[in-house]
CSV table of C-alpha atoms in Angstrom, one decimal:
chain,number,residue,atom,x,y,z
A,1003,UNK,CA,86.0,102.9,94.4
A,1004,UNK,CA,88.6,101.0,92.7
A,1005,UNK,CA,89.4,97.1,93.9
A,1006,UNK,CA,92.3,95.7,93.9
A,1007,UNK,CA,92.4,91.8,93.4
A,1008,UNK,CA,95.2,90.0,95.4
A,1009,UNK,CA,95.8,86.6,97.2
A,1010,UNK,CA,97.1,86.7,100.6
A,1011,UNK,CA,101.1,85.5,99.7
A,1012,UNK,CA,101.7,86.9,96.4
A,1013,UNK,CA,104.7,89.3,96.5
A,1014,UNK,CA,103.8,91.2,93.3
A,1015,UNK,CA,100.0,91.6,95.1
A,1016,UNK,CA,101.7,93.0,97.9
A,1017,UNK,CA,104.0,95.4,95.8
A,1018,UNK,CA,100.9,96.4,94.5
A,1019,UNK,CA,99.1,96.7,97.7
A,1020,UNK,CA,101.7,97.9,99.3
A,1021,UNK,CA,102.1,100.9,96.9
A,1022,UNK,CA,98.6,102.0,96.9
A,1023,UNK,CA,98.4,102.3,100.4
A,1024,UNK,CA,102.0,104.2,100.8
A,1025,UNK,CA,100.2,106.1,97.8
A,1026,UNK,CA,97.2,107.1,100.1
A,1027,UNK,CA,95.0,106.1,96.8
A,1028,UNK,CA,91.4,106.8,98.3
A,1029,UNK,CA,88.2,104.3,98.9
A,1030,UNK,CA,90.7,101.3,98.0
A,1031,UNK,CA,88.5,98.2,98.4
A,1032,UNK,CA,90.8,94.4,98.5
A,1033,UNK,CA,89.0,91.4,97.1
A,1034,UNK,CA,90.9,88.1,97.7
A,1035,UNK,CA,91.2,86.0,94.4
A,1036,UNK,CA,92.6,82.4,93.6
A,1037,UNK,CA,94.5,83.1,91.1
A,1038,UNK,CA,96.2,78.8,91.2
A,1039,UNK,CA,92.9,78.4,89.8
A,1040,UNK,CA,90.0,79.6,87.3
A,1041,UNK,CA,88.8,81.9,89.6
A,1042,UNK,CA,85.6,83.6,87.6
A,1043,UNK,CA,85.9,87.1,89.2
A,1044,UNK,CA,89.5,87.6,88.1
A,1045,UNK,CA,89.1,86.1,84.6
A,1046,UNK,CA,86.4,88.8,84.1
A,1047,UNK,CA,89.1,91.4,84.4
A,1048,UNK,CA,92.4,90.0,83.7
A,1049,UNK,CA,92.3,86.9,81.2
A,1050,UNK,CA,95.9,86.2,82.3
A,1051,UNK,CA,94.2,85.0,85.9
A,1052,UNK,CA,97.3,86.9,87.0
A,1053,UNK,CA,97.4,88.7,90.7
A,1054,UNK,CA,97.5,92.0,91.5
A,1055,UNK,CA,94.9,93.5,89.3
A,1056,UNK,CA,93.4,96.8,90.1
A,1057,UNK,CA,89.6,97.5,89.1
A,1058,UNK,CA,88.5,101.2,88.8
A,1059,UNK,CA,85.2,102.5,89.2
A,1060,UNK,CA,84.5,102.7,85.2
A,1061,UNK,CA,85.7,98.9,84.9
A,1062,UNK,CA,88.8,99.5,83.1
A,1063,UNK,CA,91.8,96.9,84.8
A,1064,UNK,CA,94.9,97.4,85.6
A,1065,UNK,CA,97.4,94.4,85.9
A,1066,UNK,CA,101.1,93.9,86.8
A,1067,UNK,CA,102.3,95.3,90.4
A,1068,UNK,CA,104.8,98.2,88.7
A,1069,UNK,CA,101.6,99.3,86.4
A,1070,UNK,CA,100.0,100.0,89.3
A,1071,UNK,CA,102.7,101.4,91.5
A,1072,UNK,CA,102.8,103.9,88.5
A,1073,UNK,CA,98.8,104.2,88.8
A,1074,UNK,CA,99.3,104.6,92.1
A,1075,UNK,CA,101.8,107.8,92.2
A,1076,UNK,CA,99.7,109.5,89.8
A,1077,UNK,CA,96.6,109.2,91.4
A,1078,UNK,CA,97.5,109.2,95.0
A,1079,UNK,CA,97.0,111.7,97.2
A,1080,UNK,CA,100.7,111.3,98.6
A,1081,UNK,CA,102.7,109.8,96.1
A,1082,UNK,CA,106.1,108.7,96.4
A,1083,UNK,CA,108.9,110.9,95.3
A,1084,UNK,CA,111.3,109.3,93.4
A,1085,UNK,CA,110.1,106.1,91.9
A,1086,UNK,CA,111.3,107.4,88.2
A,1087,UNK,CA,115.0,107.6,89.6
A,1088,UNK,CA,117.3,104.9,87.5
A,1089,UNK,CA,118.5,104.0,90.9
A,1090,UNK,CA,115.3,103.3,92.5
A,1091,UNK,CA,113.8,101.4,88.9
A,1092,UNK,CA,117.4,99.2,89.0
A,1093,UNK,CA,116.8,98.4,92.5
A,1094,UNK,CA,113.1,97.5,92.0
A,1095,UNK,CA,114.2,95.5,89.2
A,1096,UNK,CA,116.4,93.4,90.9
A,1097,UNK,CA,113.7,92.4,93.7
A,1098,UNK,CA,111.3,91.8,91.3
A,1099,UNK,CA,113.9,88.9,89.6
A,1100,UNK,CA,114.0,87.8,93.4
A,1101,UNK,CA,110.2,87.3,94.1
A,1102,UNK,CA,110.1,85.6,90.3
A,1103,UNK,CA,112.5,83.1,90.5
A,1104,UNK,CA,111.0,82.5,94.0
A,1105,UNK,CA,107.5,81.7,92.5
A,1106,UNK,CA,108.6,80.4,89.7
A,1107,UNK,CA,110.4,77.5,92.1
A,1108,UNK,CA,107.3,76.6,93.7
A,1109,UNK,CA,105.7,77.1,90.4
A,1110,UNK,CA,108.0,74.1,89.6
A,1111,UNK,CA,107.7,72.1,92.4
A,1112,UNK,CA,103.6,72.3,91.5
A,1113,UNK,CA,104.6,70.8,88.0
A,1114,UNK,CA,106.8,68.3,88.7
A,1115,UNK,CA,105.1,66.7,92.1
A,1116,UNK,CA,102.1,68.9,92.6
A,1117,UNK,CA,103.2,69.5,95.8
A,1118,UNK,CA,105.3,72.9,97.2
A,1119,UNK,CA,107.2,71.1,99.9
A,1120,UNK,CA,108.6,68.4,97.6
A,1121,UNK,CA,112.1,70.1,96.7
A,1122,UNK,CA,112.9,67.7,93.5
A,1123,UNK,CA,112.7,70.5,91.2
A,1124,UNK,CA,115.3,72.4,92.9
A,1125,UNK,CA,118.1,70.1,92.2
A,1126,UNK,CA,117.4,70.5,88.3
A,1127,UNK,CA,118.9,72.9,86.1
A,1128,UNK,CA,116.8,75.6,85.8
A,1129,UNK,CA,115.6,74.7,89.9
A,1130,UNK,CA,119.2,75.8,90.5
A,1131,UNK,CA,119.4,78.9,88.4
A,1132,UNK,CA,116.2,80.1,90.0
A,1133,UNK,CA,117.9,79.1,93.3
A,1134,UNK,CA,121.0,81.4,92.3
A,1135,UNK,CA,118.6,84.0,90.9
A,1136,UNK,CA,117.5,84.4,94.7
A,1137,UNK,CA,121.0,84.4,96.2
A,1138,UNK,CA,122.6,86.4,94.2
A,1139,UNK,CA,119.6,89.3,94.1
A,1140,UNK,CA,119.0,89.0,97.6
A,1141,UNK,CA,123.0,89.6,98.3
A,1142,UNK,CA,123.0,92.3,96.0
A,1143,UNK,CA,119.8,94.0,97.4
A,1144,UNK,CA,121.5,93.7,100.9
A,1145,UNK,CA,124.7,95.4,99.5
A,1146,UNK,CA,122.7,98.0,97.6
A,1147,UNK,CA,119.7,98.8,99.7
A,1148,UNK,CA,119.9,101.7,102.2
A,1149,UNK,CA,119.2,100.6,105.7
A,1150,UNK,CA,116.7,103.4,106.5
A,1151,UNK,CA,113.5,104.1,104.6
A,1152,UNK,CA,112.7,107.9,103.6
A,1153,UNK,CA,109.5,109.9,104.7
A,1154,UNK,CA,107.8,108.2,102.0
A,1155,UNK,CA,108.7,104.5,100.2
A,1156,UNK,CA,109.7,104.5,97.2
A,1157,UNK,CA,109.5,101.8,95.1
A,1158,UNK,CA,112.7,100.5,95.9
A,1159,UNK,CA,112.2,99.9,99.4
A,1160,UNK,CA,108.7,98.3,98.8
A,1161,UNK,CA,110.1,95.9,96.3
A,1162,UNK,CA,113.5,95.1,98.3
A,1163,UNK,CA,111.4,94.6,101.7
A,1164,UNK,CA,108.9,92.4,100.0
A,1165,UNK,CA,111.2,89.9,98.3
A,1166,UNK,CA,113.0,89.2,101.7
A,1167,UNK,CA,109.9,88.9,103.1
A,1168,UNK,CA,108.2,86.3,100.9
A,1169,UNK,CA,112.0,84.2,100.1
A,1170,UNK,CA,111.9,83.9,104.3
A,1171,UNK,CA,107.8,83.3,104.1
A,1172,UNK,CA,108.2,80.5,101.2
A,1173,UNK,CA,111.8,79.2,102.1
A,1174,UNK,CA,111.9,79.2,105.7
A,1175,UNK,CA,115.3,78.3,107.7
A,1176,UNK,CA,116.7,77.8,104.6
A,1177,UNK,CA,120.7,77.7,105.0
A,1178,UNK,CA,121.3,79.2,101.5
A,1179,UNK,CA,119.9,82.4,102.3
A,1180,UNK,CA,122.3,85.1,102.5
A,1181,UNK,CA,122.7,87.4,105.5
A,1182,UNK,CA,121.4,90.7,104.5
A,1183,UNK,CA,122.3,93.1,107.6
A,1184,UNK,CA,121.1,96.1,106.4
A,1185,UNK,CA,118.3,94.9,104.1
A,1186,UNK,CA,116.6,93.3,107.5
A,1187,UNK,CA,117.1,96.3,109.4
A,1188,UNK,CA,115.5,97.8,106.4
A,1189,UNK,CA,112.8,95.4,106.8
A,1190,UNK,CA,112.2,96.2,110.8
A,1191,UNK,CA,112.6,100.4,110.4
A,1192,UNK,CA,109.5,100.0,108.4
A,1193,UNK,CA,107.5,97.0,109.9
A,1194,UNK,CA,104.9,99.8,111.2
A,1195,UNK,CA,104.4,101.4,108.3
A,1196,UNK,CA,100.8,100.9,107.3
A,1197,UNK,CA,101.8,99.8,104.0
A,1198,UNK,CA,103.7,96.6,105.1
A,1199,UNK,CA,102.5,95.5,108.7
A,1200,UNK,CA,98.8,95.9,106.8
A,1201,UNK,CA,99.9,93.5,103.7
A,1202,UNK,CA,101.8,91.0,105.3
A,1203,UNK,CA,102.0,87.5,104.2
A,1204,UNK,CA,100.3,84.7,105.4
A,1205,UNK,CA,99.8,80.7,104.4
């Protein structure tokens, strides 16, 4: 059965996740890994110590959330119409640059002060452009996004849902996020959906 290797906030674990679930991917086993540190059972299958990465049964590993998405909708038992649509890759794309500059700022704040709630690398340049990075994609994604999911998720939604999700998880009451109307009713038209309310966040 394959395993897929996550941590519990990651949004590109949760893409992943998120995908093989929406994907119906059969006898899907989740094995939590600490990927801030060496952990031993993810450097024997990824020696990026990078989350998501998906295990089959004859050991070959699968890394990086859209590589398995892609696993995931040819594999699947119900996979997701769709997801090779430039519309759906461009949106996907743009969420993604969300959720990165989002870890990437607490991947700062590590560096600088080792701590995530110290915000000193936010006031430096590139603290600032990630900070942009998030308003501007998240504004877009609002603008962009349509405010009710299909039958199925595509990639777009999964991506779009999840970087609101973990800027609101990681940034919370933060007054520079942008109101995002129809990417939050987005978000709640598909908070049942097994593939979200089962991979939610959590610190």
């Amino acid at each position: 059965m394959p395993t897929l290797l996550k941590n519990n906030t990651s949004p590109f674990a949760r893409i992943a996740h998120a995908a093989l679930i929406d994907a119906a991917v059969p006898d899907l086993t989740v094995q939590i890994a600490d990927q801030w540190n060496d952990d031993p059972a993810l450097l024997a299958v990824n020696s990026a110590g990078r989350v998501p990465c998906l295990v089959l049964d004859d050991g070959t590993a699968i890394a990086e959330c859209l590589l398995i998405a892609r696993y995931a909708d040819n594999v699947g038992e119900a996979p997701a119409p769709g997801n090779d649509a430039p519309r759906v890759l461009s949106i996907a794309g743009l969420a993604l640059g969300v959720c990165d500059a989002a870890v990437q700022t607490l991947v700062g704040r590590k560096i600088v002060s080792g701590d995530f709630a110290d915000t000193a690398f936010d006031a430096s340049p590139i603290g600032r452009k990630r900070r942009r990075t998030m308003v501007d994609g998240l504004a877009e994604l609002g603008a962009r996004i349509d405010g009710a999911p299909g039958e199925r998720l595509d990639l777009a939604t999964i991506a779009a849902v999840t970087a609101l999700d973990y800027v609101a998880l990681r940034f919370p009451d933060a007054d520079w996020v942008p109101d995002t109307p129809r990417l939050k009713a987005l978000r709640a038209a598909t908070a049942g959906r097994p593939a979200f309310c089962d991979t939610r966040p959590f610190l």
